Amino acid sequence: MPGGLSIQDITQMLFPPYSRWLQEFSSPSGDHCKAAESFLTKVLPFLAKVIIQDGIYWIHKHPQNSASQILLRLNIGGIWYSNWARSCRQIIVQNVKQINKEGHDNENIASTIDKIQMQLSDSNNLLRRIYSSVIVPAAENTHSNITNAQTDTVPPTPLTDQQTTTSPHPPDTRTQPVIDSFNVDSN
């Protein structure tokens, strides 16, 4: 708040009868209902805070408005409200510029991330093509060479049910995890 004043002090400045209203409320003949208490202790101080905060633009955009005229005559703790409002608007402009700059930086970061994801996707596709055109045929060729070498030296035996359901050679899984480690979700 301007001038380091409390919200109660500012409420009093914006609503001059405020202290009288509080005294009337506290008197034995005052209205002691919850609505009156809330209005005096919560609604009016909140309204004063909103007036002070939003007033920085009211006096700038609508200086002839009656609410703006009250604010323009307000001296809070030795500081004219118009001077305080001007410095607040300047701070806001600086903050908006910083936020916009950071937002632009974030857009650049997002664009860079998109490019990296595309490159990773391209690399992943290349690895898949290499795997399917080089590694798989080489593995099949090696497997068939081993099978041929085994059949040349080992006489054929009758197959049992167990041999027909399982392969005599365990599958080669050494290359599969390498390819899976390059999977990148391009979304």
PDB file of C-alpha atoms in Angstrom:
ATOM      1  CA  MET A   1       0.000   0.000   0.000  1.00  0.00           C
ATOM      2  CA  PRO A   2       1.200   3.527  -0.676  1.00  0.00           C
ATOM      3  CA  GLY A   3       3.064   5.277   2.098  1.00  0.00           C
ATOM      4  CA  GLY A   4       3.225   2.079   4.124  1.00  0.00           C
ATOM      5  CA  LEU A   5      -0.256   2.740   5.489  1.00  0.00           C
ATOM      6  CA  SER A   6      -2.502  -0.041   6.692  1.00  0.00           C
ATOM      7  CA  ILE A   7      -5.636  -1.001   4.822  1.00  0.00           C
ATOM      8  CA  GLN A   8      -7.651   0.424   7.748  1.00  0.00           C
ATOM      9  CA  ASP A   9      -5.970   3.832   7.305  1.00  0.00           C
ATOM     10  CA  ILE A  10      -6.643   3.791   3.573  1.00  0.00           C
ATOM     11  CA  THR A  11     -10.253   2.721   4.151  1.00  0.00           C
ATOM     12  CA  GLN A  12     -10.640   5.734   6.459  1.00  0.00           C
ATOM     13  CA  MET A  13      -9.154   8.043   3.804  1.00  0.00           C
ATOM     14  CA  LEU A  14     -11.428   6.765   1.040  1.00  0.00           C
ATOM     15  CA  PHE A  15     -14.549   6.564   3.222  1.00  0.00           C
ATOM     16  CA  PRO A  16     -14.300   9.509   5.670  1.00  0.00           C
ATOM     17  CA  PRO A  17     -17.342   8.427   7.768  1.00  0.00           C
ATOM     18  CA  TYR A  18     -15.737   4.967   8.272  1.00  0.00           C
ATOM     19  CA  SER A  19     -14.620   5.575  11.897  1.00  0.00           C
ATOM     20  CA  ARG A  20     -18.097   6.924  12.789  1.00  0.00           C
ATOM     21  CA  TRP A  21     -19.676   3.819  11.223  1.00  0.00           C
ATOM     22  CA  LEU A  22     -17.396   1.595  13.330  1.00  0.00           C
ATOM     23  CA  GLN A  23     -18.336   3.537  16.494  1.00  0.00           C
ATOM     24  CA  GLU A  24     -22.037   3.241  15.701  1.00  0.00           C
ATOM     25  CA  PHE A  25     -21.646  -0.478  15.129  1.00  0.00           C
ATOM     26  CA  SER A  26     -19.818  -0.881  18.476  1.00  0.00           C
ATOM     27  CA  SER A  27     -22.287   1.215  20.479  1.00  0.00           C
ATOM     28  CA  PRO A  28     -24.995  -0.532  22.541  1.00  0.00           C
ATOM     29  CA  SER A  29     -27.663   0.761  20.173  1.00  0.00           C
ATOM     30  CA  GLY A  30     -25.727  -0.219  17.029  1.00  0.00           C
ATOM     31  CA  ASP A  31     -26.690  -2.895  14.572  1.00  0.00           C
ATOM     32  CA  HIS A  32     -24.720  -5.933  15.740  1.00  0.00           C
ATOM     33  CA  CYS A  33     -25.778  -8.328  12.998  1.00  0.00           C
ATOM     34  CA  LYS A  34     -23.192 -10.363  11.093  1.00  0.00           C
ATOM     35  CA  ALA A  35     -23.967  -8.511   7.846  1.00  0.00           C
ATOM     36  CA  ALA A  36     -23.099  -5.115   9.365  1.00  0.00           C
ATOM     37  CA  GLU A  37     -19.931  -6.508  10.941  1.00  0.00           C
ATOM     38  CA  SER A  38     -18.825  -8.140   7.670  1.00  0.00           C
ATOM     39  CA  PHE A  39     -19.587  -5.018   5.676  1.00  0.00           C
ATOM     40  CA  LEU A  40     -17.546  -2.775   7.975  1.00  0.00           C
ATOM     41  CA  THR A  41     -14.634  -5.114   8.692  1.00  0.00           C
ATOM     42  CA  LYS A  42     -14.320  -7.055   5.445  1.00  0.00           C
ATOM     43  CA  VAL A  43     -16.210  -5.563   2.490  1.00  0.00           C
ATOM     44  CA  LEU A  44     -15.210  -1.904   2.901  1.00  0.00           C
ATOM     45  CA  PRO A  45     -11.499  -2.639   3.532  1.00  0.00           C
ATOM     46  CA  PHE A  46     -11.482  -4.985   0.526  1.00  0.00           C
ATOM     47  CA  LEU A  47     -13.210  -2.327  -1.586  1.00  0.00           C
ATOM     48  CA  ALA A  48     -10.637   0.263  -0.463  1.00  0.00           C
ATOM     49  CA  LYS A  49      -7.830  -2.081  -1.511  1.00  0.00           C
ATOM     50  CA  VAL A  50      -9.423  -2.621  -4.930  1.00  0.00           C
ATOM     51  CA  ILE A  51      -9.917   1.138  -5.398  1.00  0.00           C
ATOM     52  CA  ILE A  52      -6.268   1.845  -4.558  1.00  0.00           C
ATOM     53  CA  GLN A  53      -4.978  -0.942  -6.813  1.00  0.00           C
ATOM     54  CA  ASP A  54      -7.263  -0.356  -9.803  1.00  0.00           C
ATOM     55  CA  GLY A  55      -7.172   3.414  -9.371  1.00  0.00           C
ATOM     56  CA  ILE A  56      -3.691   3.533 -10.880  1.00  0.00           C
ATOM     57  CA  TYR A  57      -5.386   3.004 -14.250  1.00  0.00           C
ATOM     58  CA  TRP A  58      -8.597   4.926 -13.490  1.00  0.00           C
ATOM     59  CA  ILE A  59      -6.727   8.199 -12.980  1.00  0.00           C
ATOM     60  CA  HIS A  60      -4.677   7.562 -16.107  1.00  0.00           C
ATOM     61  CA  LYS A  61      -7.533   6.601 -18.442  1.00  0.00           C
ATOM     62  CA  HIS A  62     -10.447   8.497 -16.879  1.00  0.00           C
ATOM     63  CA  PRO A  63      -8.982  11.468 -14.995  1.00  0.00           C
ATOM     64  CA  GLN A  64     -12.282  13.423 -15.035  1.00  0.00           C
ATOM     65  CA  ASN A  65     -14.268  10.604 -13.378  1.00  0.00           C
ATOM     66  CA  SER A  66     -15.445  11.461  -9.831  1.00  0.00           C
ATOM     67  CA  ALA A  67     -13.665   8.427  -8.343  1.00  0.00           C
ATOM     68  CA  SER A  68     -10.460   9.441 -10.141  1.00  0.00           C
ATOM     69  CA  GLN A  69     -10.826  12.999  -8.855  1.00  0.00           C
ATOM     70  CA  ILE A  70     -10.984  11.715  -5.267  1.00  0.00           C
ATOM     71  CA  LEU A  71      -7.847   9.655  -5.820  1.00  0.00           C
ATOM     72  CA  LEU A  72      -5.995  12.542  -7.495  1.00  0.00           C
ATOM     73  CA  ARG A  73      -6.552  14.692  -4.376  1.00  0.00           C
ATOM     74  CA  LEU A  74      -5.366  11.913  -2.090  1.00  0.00           C
ATOM     75  CA  ASN A  75      -2.087  12.355  -0.252  1.00  0.00           C
ATOM     76  CA  ILE A  76      -1.162   9.104   1.459  1.00  0.00           C
ATOM     77  CA  GLY A  77       1.626   9.300   3.994  1.00  0.00           C
ATOM     78  CA  GLY A  78       3.160  12.321   2.265  1.00  0.00           C
ATOM     79  CA  ILE A  79       2.956  10.752  -1.194  1.00  0.00           C
ATOM     80  CA  TRP A  80       0.486  11.988  -3.771  1.00  0.00           C
ATOM     81  CA  TYR A  81      -1.536   9.116  -5.105  1.00  0.00           C
ATOM     82  CA  SER A  82      -0.903  10.246  -8.707  1.00  0.00           C
ATOM     83  CA  ASN A  83       2.892   9.888  -8.215  1.00  0.00           C
ATOM     84  CA  TRP A  84       2.534   6.502  -6.564  1.00  0.00           C
ATOM     85  CA  ALA A  85       0.165   5.349  -9.343  1.00  0.00           C
ATOM     86  CA  ARG A  86       2.616   6.465 -12.045  1.00  0.00           C
ATOM     87  CA  SER A  87       5.462   4.481 -10.459  1.00  0.00           C
ATOM     88  CA  CYS A  88       3.175   1.431 -10.117  1.00  0.00           C
ATOM     89  CA  ARG A  89       2.244   1.615 -13.818  1.00  0.00           C
ATOM     90  CA  GLN A  90       5.943   1.840 -14.740  1.00  0.00           C
ATOM     91  CA  ILE A  91       6.739  -1.224 -12.634  1.00  0.00           C
ATOM     92  CA  ILE A  92       3.880  -3.122 -14.275  1.00  0.00           C
ATOM     93  CA  VAL A  93       5.110  -2.182 -17.766  1.00  0.00           C
ATOM     94  CA  GLN A  94       8.607  -3.419 -16.871  1.00  0.00           C
ATOM     95  CA  ASN A  95       7.199  -6.682 -15.490  1.00  0.00           C
ATOM     96  CA  VAL A  96       5.059  -7.239 -18.596  1.00  0.00           C
ATOM     97  CA  LYS A  97       8.095  -6.667 -20.828  1.00  0.00           C
ATOM     98  CA  GLN A  98      10.065  -9.207 -18.789  1.00  0.00           C
ATOM     99  CA  ILE A  99       7.240 -11.737 -18.939  1.00  0.00           C
ATOM    100  CA  ASN A 100       6.906 -11.246 -22.706  1.00  0.00           C
ATOM    101  CA  LYS A 101      10.662 -11.705 -23.132  1.00  0.00           C
ATOM    102  CA  GLU A 102      10.579 -14.880 -21.045  1.00  0.00           C
ATOM    103  CA  GLY A 103       7.571 -16.074 -23.038  1.00  0.00           C
ATOM    104  CA  HIS A 104       9.521 -15.495 -26.263  1.00  0.00           C
ATOM    105  CA  ASP A 105      12.476 -17.377 -24.776  1.00  0.00           C
ATOM    106  CA  ASN A 106      10.121 -20.224 -23.876  1.00  0.00           C
ATOM    107  CA  GLU A 107       8.842 -20.305 -27.479  1.00  0.00           C
ATOM    108  CA  ASN A 108      12.447 -20.612 -28.691  1.00  0.00           C
ATOM    109  CA  ILE A 109      13.071 -23.421 -26.228  1.00  0.00           C
ATOM    110  CA  ALA A 110       9.907 -25.227 -27.365  1.00  0.00           C
ATOM    111  CA  SER A 111      10.968 -24.867 -31.008  1.00  0.00           C
ATOM    112  CA  THR A 112      14.418 -26.268 -30.206  1.00  0.00           C
ATOM    113  CA  ILE A 113      12.869 -29.207 -28.350  1.00  0.00           C
ATOM    114  CA  ASP A 114      10.618 -29.910 -31.357  1.00  0.00           C
ATOM    115  CA  LYS A 115      13.660 -29.933 -33.665  1.00  0.00           C
ATOM    116  CA  ILE A 116      15.545 -32.296 -31.355  1.00  0.00           C
ATOM    117  CA  GLN A 117      12.543 -34.628 -31.191  1.00  0.00           C
ATOM    118  CA  MET A 118      12.372 -34.680 -35.000  1.00  0.00           C
ATOM    119  CA  GLN A 119      16.086 -35.469 -35.217  1.00  0.00           C
ATOM    120  CA  LEU A 120      15.714 -38.262 -32.660  1.00  0.00           C
ATOM    121  CA  SER A 121      12.751 -39.627 -34.568  1.00  0.00           C
ATOM    122  CA  ASP A 122      14.782 -39.575 -37.794  1.00  0.00           C
ATOM    123  CA  SER A 123      17.680 -41.309 -36.021  1.00  0.00           C
ATOM    124  CA  ASN A 124      15.302 -43.893 -34.584  1.00  0.00           C
ATOM    125  CA  ASN A 125      13.896 -44.598 -38.061  1.00  0.00           C
ATOM    126  CA  LEU A 126      17.416 -44.927 -39.476  1.00  0.00           C
ATOM    127  CA  LEU A 127      18.362 -47.380 -36.731  1.00  0.00           C
ATOM    128  CA  ARG A 128      15.240 -49.427 -37.442  1.00  0.00           C
ATOM    129  CA  ARG A 129      16.129 -49.585 -41.163  1.00  0.00           C
ATOM    130  CA  ILE A 130      19.700 -50.623 -40.331  1.00  0.00           C
ATOM    131  CA  TYR A 131      18.406 -53.223 -37.913  1.00  0.00           C
ATOM    132  CA  SER A 132      15.949 -54.705 -40.407  1.00  0.00           C
ATOM    133  CA  SER A 133      18.254 -54.563 -43.441  1.00  0.00           C
ATOM    134  CA  VAL A 134      21.637 -55.434 -41.906  1.00  0.00           C
ATOM    135  CA  ILE A 135      21.403 -56.956 -38.459  1.00  0.00           C
ATOM    136  CA  VAL A 136      18.393 -59.225 -38.972  1.00  0.00           C
ATOM    137  CA  PRO A 137      19.713 -60.748 -42.258  1.00  0.00           C
ATOM    138  CA  ALA A 138      23.172 -61.162 -40.727  1.00  0.00           C
ATOM    139  CA  ALA A 139      21.658 -62.883 -37.694  1.00  0.00           C
ATOM    140  CA  GLU A 140      19.543 -65.142 -39.926  1.00  0.00           C
ATOM    141  CA  ASN A 141      22.582 -65.965 -42.045  1.00  0.00           C
ATOM    142  CA  THR A 142      24.625 -66.779 -38.950  1.00  0.00           C
ATOM    143  CA  HIS A 143      21.767 -68.860 -37.556  1.00  0.00           C
ATOM    144  CA  SER A 144      21.421 -70.804 -40.812  1.00  0.00           C
ATOM    145  CA  ASN A 145      25.200 -71.340 -40.999  1.00  0.00           C
ATOM    146  CA  ILE A 146      25.179 -72.702 -37.466  1.00  0.00           C
ATOM    147  CA  THR A 147      22.212 -74.916 -38.272  1.00  0.00           C
ATOM    148  CA  ASN A 148      23.889 -76.200 -41.437  1.00  0.00           C
ATOM    149  CA  ALA A 149      27.121 -76.834 -39.581  1.00  0.00           C
ATOM    150  CA  GLN A 150      25.246 -78.761 -36.895  1.00  0.00           C
ATOM    151  CA  THR A 151      23.343 -80.851 -39.432  1.00  0.00           C
ATOM    152  CA  ASP A 152      26.585 -81.668 -41.229  1.00  0.00           C
ATOM    153  CA  THR A 153      28.192 -83.088 -38.120  1.00  0.00           C
ATOM    154  CA  VAL A 154      25.257 -84.409 -36.134  1.00  0.00           C
ATOM    155  CA  PRO A 155      23.169 -87.225 -37.579  1.00  0.00           C
ATOM    156  CA  PRO A 156      19.445 -86.455 -37.716  1.00  0.00           C
ATOM    157  CA  THR A 157      17.346 -87.874 -34.896  1.00  0.00           C
ATOM    158  CA  PRO A 158      13.627 -88.444 -34.716  1.00  0.00           C
ATOM    159  CA  LEU A 159      11.791 -85.356 -33.288  1.00  0.00           C
ATOM    160  CA  THR A 160       9.784 -85.653 -30.128  1.00  0.00           C
ATOM    161  CA  ASP A 161       6.780 -83.475 -29.266  1.00  0.00           C
ATOM    162  CA  GLN A 162       8.960 -81.383 -26.973  1.00  0.00           C
ATOM    163  CA  GLN A 163      11.475 -80.652 -29.741  1.00  0.00           C
ATOM    164  CA  THR A 164       8.783 -79.571 -32.178  1.00  0.00           C
ATOM    165  CA  THR A 165       7.405 -76.897 -29.849  1.00  0.00           C
ATOM    166  CA  THR A 166      10.722 -75.329 -28.813  1.00  0.00           C
ATOM    167  CA  SER A 167      13.573 -74.127 -30.953  1.00  0.00           C
ATOM    168  CA  PRO A 168      16.930 -75.884 -30.488  1.00  0.00           C
ATOM    169  CA  HIS A 169      18.544 -72.411 -30.510  1.00  0.00           C
ATOM    170  CA  PRO A 170      17.446 -69.729 -28.070  1.00  0.00           C
ATOM    171  CA  PRO A 171      16.376 -66.462 -29.775  1.00  0.00           C
ATOM    172  CA  ASP A 172      19.089 -63.825 -30.103  1.00  0.00           C
ATOM    173  CA  THR A 173      17.864 -60.919 -27.964  1.00  0.00           C
ATOM    174  CA  ARG A 174      21.131 -59.041 -27.698  1.00  0.00           C
ATOM    175  CA  THR A 175      20.307 -56.548 -30.461  1.00  0.00           C
ATOM    176  CA  GLN A 176      16.660 -55.872 -29.547  1.00  0.00           C
ATOM    177  CA  PRO A 177      17.257 -53.839 -26.342  1.00  0.00           C
ATOM    178  CA  VAL A 178      19.666 -51.552 -28.206  1.00  0.00           C
ATOM    179  CA  ILE A 179      16.948 -50.570 -30.681  1.00  0.00           C
ATOM    180  CA  ASP A 180      14.303 -50.247 -27.947  1.00  0.00           C
ATOM    181  CA  SER A 181      16.540 -47.852 -26.019  1.00  0.00           C
ATOM    182  CA  PHE A 182      16.283 -45.408 -28.937  1.00  0.00           C
ATOM    183  CA  ASN A 183      12.495 -45.345 -29.015  1.00  0.00           C
ATOM    184  CA  VAL A 184      11.360 -41.743 -28.766  1.00  0.00           C
ATOM    185  CA  ASP A 185       7.776 -40.672 -28.678  1.00  0.00           C
ATOM    186  CA  SER A 186       7.638 -37.926 -31.288  1.00  0.00           C
ATOM    187  CA  ASN A 187       4.334 -36.501 -30.004  1.00  0.00           C
TER     188      ASN A 187
END
